[in-house]
Amino acid sequence: GAALAVPDKRVDSVCPYCGVGCQLTYNVKDNKIAFVEGRDGPANHARLCVKGRYGFDYAHHPHRLTVPLIRRADAPPKRGDFVMDPERVMEVFREASWDEALALAGGTLAAIRDTRGGRALAGFGSAKGSNEEAYLFQKLVRTGFGSNNVDHCTRLCHASSVAALLEGIGSGAVSNPVMDVTRAEVVIVIGANPTVNHPVAATWIKNAIGNGTKLVVIDPRRSELARSAHRYLQFKPDTDVALLNAMMHVIVAEGLVDREFIAGRTIGYAELEANVAGYSPELMAPICGIDADTIRYVARLYATSKASMILWGMGISQHIHGTDNARCLIALALMTGQIGRPGTGLHPLRGQNNVQGASDAGLIPMMFPDYQRVDNPAARAKFEQAWGATLDDRPGLTVVEIMHAIKRGEIRGMYIMGENPAMSDPDANHARESLAALEHLVVQDIFLTETAYLADVILPASAFPEKTGSFTNTDRLVQIGRQALEPPGQARQDLWIIEQMAVRLGLNWAYTHVSQVFDEMRRTMPSIGGITWERLERENAVTYPCTQEGDPGTPVVFTETFPRESGRARFVPADIIPADERPDAEYPMVLITGRQLEHWHTGSMTRRSAALDAIEPDPVALVHPLDLAALGGRPGDVVTLASRRGQVVLYARADDSSPRGAIFVPFCYYEAAINKLTNAALDPFGKIPEFKYCAVRVKLGGE
Ligand code: SF4
């Protein structure tokens, strides 16, 4: 329209928000993004959602950090209960040169390492950064700190799914791309709300339905997608294993298993069959709240279709039994042979734009790049040779474990790049106290996040459109994001900052171009060994596994074998484990946290995006209208939500998509940081916290 500026340049890139990985074009005028257009990428075919299309102006927000900052000697003591006021930043921090800031940041970490050992340090990398940034960050921690204490927000989203997938089928990534829903006869979406969290993926699901695919939505919250579903199962929160085992019981009892697939390609079926024998639909119906006939119908539908696909999200993974939930989904696919062909398989919808790539690149405490275990001597020897360093053989601590280790005095210094644990960690008051207790905290970010406020040194970094790198979407599609803008002021590209930190830690690094980092990754990561930087520049996207140059890439995997030692997948039975904290007389309701369409995770970007923030400006709790009426409240009233760990004040919104007794709150609002209430209890396998279930009470009014 007339309001759109005529751009100086158009830069082809990808969206910085979710794992769908939509390709887009930045239209740039005077070093500002004027507008964004969808581009014909494999995952989006020119479609974009509201975040991709309108959520770019955060990069130009006046709150951007443009100068290195050092905490003032006379700054008030670090406190976890800080409410952000970026206008008053200079009361706490002073400006510094890059040299001074890097010398202090790296020098103090090096001093802690030299006096207390490498395990006294930890690093959080970012699932929003590029593959190259993730790779260099973990390499810095492993070779510069000398420990494996490196993790990122995958721990908070799909760590349990990945644990189950690695154990069961030997690979933590998806078997089939989202687009395969258009080739499926039956699609199950469980514990996911794609319309909100993977919006363009949801449009492909709707297109599939238009062409006759039957959609089954299984979720305690009735998502928008449920309206288009052939069947919607509103099961009780926390009863996934009961429901899924009952479905498997039906499939066994009615002889709907794929005997040939089980015999030829799996192990452990007998144990699985014996386990689900005790889970008849009649027994499970009152537990999960779905009648036995519906359980039977959906089990038959899934098992007997020519191609059935399962997509899942945080509703499955964010429980102390998240790994068990995912084990059940894997078993469902294996026992019916619904994997290894187009239109079938298992798709954990990845959240961040590069959470898949950051995990692949080794930003996890128990694995080197490409999921090679740190306690495997052969893998360690390989990386010791590649990196010219002696590496720690002990798996490092995970996100939540690191917060506890700080409290115990075991971890004294941290380097956090592009993550905001003060908002995203469970039991956030505890997490903030831990961050405040560090002797030395270095934060590299684009805004003064709630985490950055607790830093000793803040390194001003680059926003997504200010740098070039590769990013791996939920489909295992490696795509190139290209620099469209110059960083503001003295803000620098993250790759440069990581490298400068490495030098201050005594490492002899000299990468001059992002492609050199990618080349090093190719040499140590067989899954992407065949992808060259030139090919990425030329083709924009290649799906791994791509082991040899010239390989076309592999969108559908496990067609012949599974990447386990035997080549066979493994069934792992699961039994019901209740949530760690159940409602009681004092805290009678259930809290479920998640995201909104307009806001991204801790809100540091989207709440600084004018269009998105205008649509959802205030913290809200979605309460069932009957629960709200029972309190004597009305929509828009202020309510206080409290758990055993903290309380927040926000606005009540009447919303009947959750069952009575369950309250849904997005975790993006710093004024009402809902993770102050959540429970830090962990799944024992994936070490993921139970964000999807804790006990709360609600009352009208503030405080
Ligand atoms: Fe960006 Fe995801 Fe929206 Fe696509 S669906 S435009 S990747 S946020």
XYZ file of C-alpha atoms in Angstrom, residues 58 64-65 133 417 444-446 459-468 483 485-488 491-497:
30
model
C 11.716 -5.267 18.188
C 18.140 -2.162 22.559
C 21.457 -2.521 24.388
C 26.706 -19.721 17.537
C 23.750 -15.931 25.893
C 24.951 -11.455 26.240
C 21.633 -10.204 24.917
C 19.846 -7.552 22.900
C 27.503 -7.674 26.325
C 25.238 -6.006 23.735
C 24.489 -8.531 21.011
C 22.856 -8.613 17.615
C 19.220 -9.221 16.740
C 18.315 -11.967 14.304
C 18.259 -9.779 11.166
C 21.697 -8.362 12.018
C 23.687 -11.521 11.329
C 24.093 -14.461 8.992
C 22.092 -10.323 7.519
C 20.717 -4.791 9.096
C 23.772 -3.405 10.847
C 23.683 -3.813 14.648
C 22.941 -0.529 16.488
C 26.291 -3.877 19.638
C 28.227 -6.697 17.971
C 27.440 -9.973 16.280
C 27.193 -12.891 18.683
C 29.769 -15.005 16.874
C 32.335 -12.242 17.357
C 31.442 -11.877 21.033
